[in-house]
PDB file of C-alpha atoms in Angstrom:
ATOM      1  CA  MET A1095      -0.178  -0.086  -0.156  1.00 49.00           C
ATOM      2  CA  LYS A1096       2.723   2.294   1.060  1.00 45.00           C
ATOM      3  CA  LYS A1097       4.356   2.003  -2.539  1.00 44.00           C
ATOM      4  CA  VAL A1098       1.269   2.661  -4.608  1.00 37.00           C
ATOM      5  CA  ILE A1099       0.880   5.789  -2.624  1.00 40.00           C
ATOM      6  CA  MET A1100       4.601   6.970  -2.927  1.00 40.00           C
ATOM      7  CA  MET A1101       4.158   5.966  -6.986  1.00 40.00           C
ATOM      8  CA  PHE A1102       0.918   8.253  -6.640  1.00 41.00           C
ATOM      9  CA  LEU A1103       2.701  10.974  -4.709  1.00 42.00           C
ATOM     10  CA  MET A1104       5.901  10.988  -7.640  1.00 44.00           C
ATOM     11  CA  LEU A1105       3.131  10.859 -10.434  1.00 42.00           C
ATOM     12  CA  ALA A1106       1.455  13.543  -8.988  1.00 45.00           C
ATOM     13  CA  VAL A1107       4.807  15.806  -8.741  1.00 44.00           C
ATOM     14  CA  SER A1108       5.700  15.436 -11.953  1.00 42.00           C
ATOM     15  CA  PHE A1109       2.200  16.249 -13.786  1.00 43.00           C
ATOM     16  CA  SER A1110       2.295  19.452 -11.872  1.00 44.00           C
ATOM     17  CA  ALA A1111       5.834  19.924 -12.399  1.00 46.00           C
ATOM     18  CA  SER A1112       5.196  19.632 -16.276  1.00 51.00           C
ATOM     19  CA  ALA A1113       2.159  22.128 -16.321  1.00 58.00           C
ATOM     20  CA  GLN A1114       4.758  24.997 -16.687  1.00 69.00           C
ATOM     21  CA  SER A1115       7.159  22.690 -18.831  1.00 67.00           C
ATOM     22  CA  GLY A1116       8.594  25.053 -22.041  1.00 79.00           C
ATOM     23  CA  LEU A1117       7.962  28.501 -20.358  1.00 88.00           C
ATOM     24  CA  LYS A1118      10.856  30.628 -19.040  1.00 90.00           C
ATOM     25  CA  ILE A1119       9.233  31.440 -15.883  1.00 91.00           C
ATOM     26  CA  ASN A1120       9.327  27.721 -14.814  1.00 93.00           C
ATOM     27  CA  ASP A1121      12.971  28.086 -13.577  1.00 94.00           C
ATOM     28  CA  LEU A1122      11.514  30.627 -10.612  1.00 95.00           C
ATOM     29  CA  PHE A1123       8.770  27.860  -9.757  1.00 95.00           C
ATOM     30  CA  GLU A1124      11.216  25.152  -9.781  1.00 93.00           C
ATOM     31  CA  GLY A1125      13.765  27.160  -7.640  1.00 94.00           C
ATOM     32  CA  ARG A1126      16.569  27.338  -9.971  1.00 94.00           C
ATOM     33  CA  ILE A1127      16.172  31.480  -9.722  1.00 94.00           C
ATOM     34  CA  ILE A1128      15.128  31.951  -6.114  1.00 93.00           C
ATOM     35  CA  PRO A1129      15.482  29.275  -3.620  1.00 94.00           C
ATOM     36  CA  GLN A1130      12.205  27.689  -2.854  1.00 93.00           C
ATOM     37  CA  GLU A1131      12.636  27.976   0.676  1.00 95.00           C
ATOM     38  CA  LYS A1132      12.521  32.154   0.339  1.00 95.00           C
ATOM     39  CA  MET A1133       9.164  31.896  -1.630  1.00 97.00           C
ATOM     40  CA  VAL A1134       5.437  30.666  -0.595  1.00 97.00           C
ATOM     41  CA  GLU A1135       4.284  28.367  -2.806  1.00 96.00           C
ATOM     42  CA  THR A1136       0.840  27.910  -3.365  1.00 96.00           C
ATOM     43  CA  ARG A1137      -0.760  24.939  -5.768  1.00 95.00           C
ATOM     44  CA  VAL A1138      -4.524  24.281  -6.113  1.00 95.00           C
ATOM     45  CA  ARG A1139      -6.439  21.499  -7.989  1.00 93.00           C
ATOM     46  CA  GLY A1140      -9.994  20.545  -7.822  1.00 90.00           C
ATOM     47  CA  LYS A1141     -13.579  21.844  -6.834  1.00 92.00           C
ATOM     48  CA  SER A1142     -12.383  25.229  -5.062  1.00 92.00           C
ATOM     49  CA  LEU A1143     -11.048  26.496  -8.564  1.00 94.00           C
ATOM     50  CA  ALA A1144     -14.009  25.184 -10.704  1.00 92.00           C
ATOM     51  CA  LYS A1145     -16.125  28.642 -10.723  1.00 92.00           C
ATOM     52  CA  TYR A1146     -13.474  30.167 -11.992  1.00 93.00           C
ATOM     53  CA  GLN A1147     -13.428  27.230 -14.684  1.00 93.00           C
ATOM     54  CA  LEU A1148      -9.979  26.454 -13.954  1.00 95.00           C
ATOM     55  CA  THR A1149      -8.090  23.095 -12.945  1.00 94.00           C
ATOM     56  CA  TYR A1150      -4.503  24.223 -11.703  1.00 94.00           C
ATOM     57  CA  TYR A1151      -3.563  27.424  -9.685  1.00 96.00           C
ATOM     58  CA  ARG A1152       0.039  27.506  -8.811  1.00 96.00           C
ATOM     59  CA  SER A1153       1.928  30.599  -7.302  1.00 97.00           C
ATOM     60  CA  VAL A1154       4.651  31.754  -5.672  1.00 97.00           C
ATOM     61  CA  ARG A1155       4.971  35.084  -3.512  1.00 97.00           C
ATOM     62  CA  LEU A1156       8.593  36.164  -2.810  1.00 96.00           C
ATOM     63  CA  VAL A1157      10.703  39.247  -1.836  1.00 95.00           C
ATOM     64  CA  VAL A1158      13.500  39.975  -3.681  1.00 94.00           C
ATOM     65  CA  ALA A1159      15.624  43.245  -4.865  1.00 92.00           C
ATOM     66  CA  LYS A1160      14.647  45.467  -7.631  1.00 87.00           C
ATOM     67  CA  GLU A1161      17.293  43.760 -10.273  1.00 90.00           C
ATOM     68  CA  GLU A1162      15.684  40.116  -9.352  1.00 93.00           C
ATOM     69  CA  ALA A1163      12.171  41.496 -10.060  1.00 91.00           C
ATOM     70  CA  GLU A1164      12.940  43.130 -13.489  1.00 89.00           C
ATOM     71  CA  ARG A1165      14.369  39.863 -14.383  1.00 93.00           C
ATOM     72  CA  LEU A1166      11.663  37.903 -13.245  1.00 94.00           C
ATOM     73  CA  LEU A1167       9.280  40.228 -15.337  1.00 90.00           C
ATOM     74  CA  GLN A1168      11.225  40.044 -18.133  1.00 90.00           C
ATOM     75  CA  LEU A1169      10.799  36.277 -18.257  1.00 91.00           C
ATOM     76  CA  VAL A1170       7.128  36.379 -17.707  1.00 90.00           C
ATOM     77  CA  GLU A1171       7.230  39.302 -20.836  1.00 87.00           C
ATOM     78  CA  THR A1172       8.971  36.508 -22.981  1.00 88.00           C
ATOM     79  CA  ASP A1173       6.828  33.600 -22.468  1.00 87.00           C
ATOM     80  CA  ALA A1174       3.830  35.751 -23.286  1.00 85.00           C
ATOM     81  CA  LYS A1175       5.663  36.621 -26.827  1.00 82.00           C
ATOM     82  CA  GLY A1176       7.332  33.412 -27.575  1.00 71.00           C
ATOM     83  CA  HIS A1177       4.166  31.501 -26.082  1.00 57.00           C
ATOM     84  CA  PHE A1178       1.372  33.714 -27.119  1.00 52.00           C
ATOM     85  CA  ALA A1179      -2.137  32.451 -27.928  1.00 46.00           C
ATOM     86  CA  SER A1180      -5.414  33.415 -29.432  1.00 43.00           C
ATOM     87  CA  GLY A1181      -6.293  35.055 -26.106  1.00 41.00           C
ATOM     88  CA  SER A1182      -5.484  38.753 -24.877  1.00 44.00           C
ATOM     89  CA  ASP A1183      -2.308  40.375 -23.549  1.00 46.00           C
ATOM     90  CA  LYS A1184      -2.426  43.251 -21.375  1.00 47.00           C
ATOM     91  CA  SER A1185       0.215  44.934 -19.211  1.00 43.00           C
ATOM     92  CA  GLN A1186      -0.707  47.571 -17.071  1.00 42.00           C
ATOM     93  CA  LYS A1187       2.006  50.110 -14.931  1.00 43.00           C
ATOM     94  CA  THR A1188       0.899  52.282 -12.457  1.00 44.00           C
ATOM     95  CA  VAL A1189       2.765  54.912 -10.230  1.00 43.00           C
ATOM     96  CA  PHE A1190       1.524  56.222  -7.081  1.00 46.00           C
ATOM     97  CA  GLY A1191       3.786  58.572  -4.770  1.00 43.00           C
ATOM     98  CA  LYS A1192       6.915  56.686  -4.181  1.00 49.00           C
ATOM     99  CA  GLU A1193       5.262  53.274  -4.878  1.00 55.00           C
ATOM    100  CA  HIS A1194       5.682  51.619  -8.144  1.00 73.00           C
ATOM    101  CA  ASN A1195       3.342  48.959  -8.914  1.00 82.00           C
ATOM    102  CA  ILE A1196       3.623  46.619 -11.712  1.00 85.00           C
ATOM    103  CA  THR A1197       1.145  44.443 -12.641  1.00 85.00           C
ATOM    104  CA  PHE A1198       1.115  41.944 -16.186  1.00 86.00           C
ATOM    105  CA  LYS A1199      -1.294  39.657 -17.597  1.00 88.00           C
ATOM    106  CA  THR A1200      -1.165  36.855 -19.963  1.00 88.00           C
ATOM    107  CA  GLN A1201      -2.858  34.110 -21.946  1.00 88.00           C
ATOM    108  CA  VAL A1202       0.064  32.089 -23.137  1.00 86.00           C
ATOM    109  CA  ARG A1203      -0.115  28.598 -25.236  1.00 77.00           C
ATOM    110  CA  LYS A1204      -2.532  25.845 -24.628  1.00 80.00           C
ATOM    111  CA  GLN A1205      -1.715  22.665 -22.563  1.00 77.00           C
ATOM    112  CA  GLY A1206      -3.707  19.749 -24.506  1.00 80.00           C
ATOM    113  CA  ASP A1207      -7.319  20.873 -24.292  1.00 84.00           C
ATOM    114  CA  LYS A1208      -6.642  23.667 -21.348  1.00 88.00           C
ATOM    115  CA  ASN A1209      -6.178  27.587 -21.856  1.00 90.00           C
ATOM    116  CA  CYS A1210      -3.199  28.592 -19.732  1.00 91.00           C
ATOM    117  CA  PHE A1211      -2.328  32.219 -18.102  1.00 91.00           C
ATOM    118  CA  LEU A1212       0.630  34.283 -16.339  1.00 92.00           C
ATOM    119  CA  CYS A1213       0.242  36.832 -14.209  1.00 92.00           C
ATOM    120  CA  TYR A1214       2.874  39.271 -12.376  1.00 92.00           C
ATOM    121  CA  GLN A1215       2.442  41.786  -9.882  1.00 91.00           C
ATOM    122  CA  SER A1216       5.307  43.557  -7.996  1.00 91.00           C
ATOM    123  CA  PHE A1217       5.651  46.611  -5.830  1.00 88.00           C
ATOM    124  CA  TRP A1218       8.097  48.427  -3.176  1.00 82.00           C
ATOM    125  CA  ARG A1219       7.944  46.535   0.029  1.00 75.00           C
ATOM    126  CA  GLY A1220       7.509  49.869   2.610  1.00 73.00           C
ATOM    127  CA  ASN A1221      10.937  52.166   2.680  1.00 73.00           C
ATOM    128  CA  THR A1222      13.253  49.345   1.611  1.00 76.00           C
ATOM    129  CA  THR A1223      15.045  48.944  -2.105  1.00 82.00           C
ATOM    130  CA  GLU A1224      12.813  45.072  -1.980  1.00 90.00           C
ATOM    131  CA  ARG A1225       9.900  44.376  -4.238  1.00 91.00           C
ATOM    132  CA  GLU A1226       7.372  41.714  -3.243  1.00 94.00           C
ATOM    133  CA  VAL A1227       6.429  39.647  -6.738  1.00 95.00           C
ATOM    134  CA  THR A1228       3.863  37.296  -7.116  1.00 96.00           C
ATOM    135  CA  VAL A1229       3.880  34.916 -10.129  1.00 96.00           C
ATOM    136  CA  ILE A1230       1.083  32.908 -10.845  1.00 95.00           C
ATOM    137  CA  TYR A1231       0.271  29.903 -13.572  1.00 95.00           C
ATOM    138  CA  MET A1232      -3.143  28.754 -14.122  1.00 94.00           C
ATOM    139  CA  GLU A1233      -4.975  26.632 -16.582  1.00 93.00           C
ATOM    140  CA  GLY A1234      -8.532  25.474 -17.418  1.00 94.00           C
ATOM    141  CA  PRO A1235     -11.097  25.509 -19.607  1.00 93.00           C
ATOM    142  CA  VAL A1236     -11.835  29.039 -19.253  1.00 91.00           C
ATOM    143  CA  ARG A1237     -11.587  30.707 -22.802  1.00 87.00           C
ATOM    144  CA  SER A1238      -9.754  33.992 -22.489  1.00 86.00           C
ATOM    145  CA  LEU A1239      -8.088  36.371 -20.066  1.00 85.00           C
ATOM    146  CA  GLU A1240     -11.306  38.736 -20.064  1.00 87.00           C
ATOM    147  CA  GLN A1241     -13.394  35.745 -19.444  1.00 90.00           C
ATOM    148  CA  LEU A1242     -11.054  34.658 -16.413  1.00 88.00           C
ATOM    149  CA  GLU A1243     -10.787  38.058 -14.710  1.00 87.00           C
ATOM    150  CA  GLU A1244     -15.028  38.422 -15.318  1.00 90.00           C
ATOM    151  CA  LEU A1245     -15.100  35.171 -13.340  1.00 88.00           C
ATOM    152  CA  MET A1246     -13.228  36.754 -10.491  1.00 86.00           C
ATOM    153  CA  LYS A1247     -14.849  39.555 -10.341  1.00 88.00           C
ATOM    154  CA  ASN A1248     -18.027  37.940  -9.324  1.00 78.00           C
TER     155      ASN A1248
END
């Protein structure tokens, strides 16, 4: 019985790792850019995502220097250009006083019959030179970024 459980766990880990495969930002999710112990990671599958028409959600949140935050944004933008899907591409940058918030959302190539989305958000952390960054990967049958945003509003 233990062998069956271990095989299932190994299969689940390899499946979730393959979800972002082919994307530059996958190196972040796999801990090759920033050590995993410096990130807060969230993975969700199942019924809790059904109302958003998603089947998989993975995010990492971390605090990094400005240069590292810019490098991560470049990776997401590269993935958006290299793997752009038929959906829409949005980039929004806002500046409020001393805070410089960046949000970038895009739909990337399909993974089988599921659409895939990448989101990046960063903002200054207090009076330091550090930025708090969140990178999100999502996939599911939801058709477009606009539809996903509408589902999240409701």
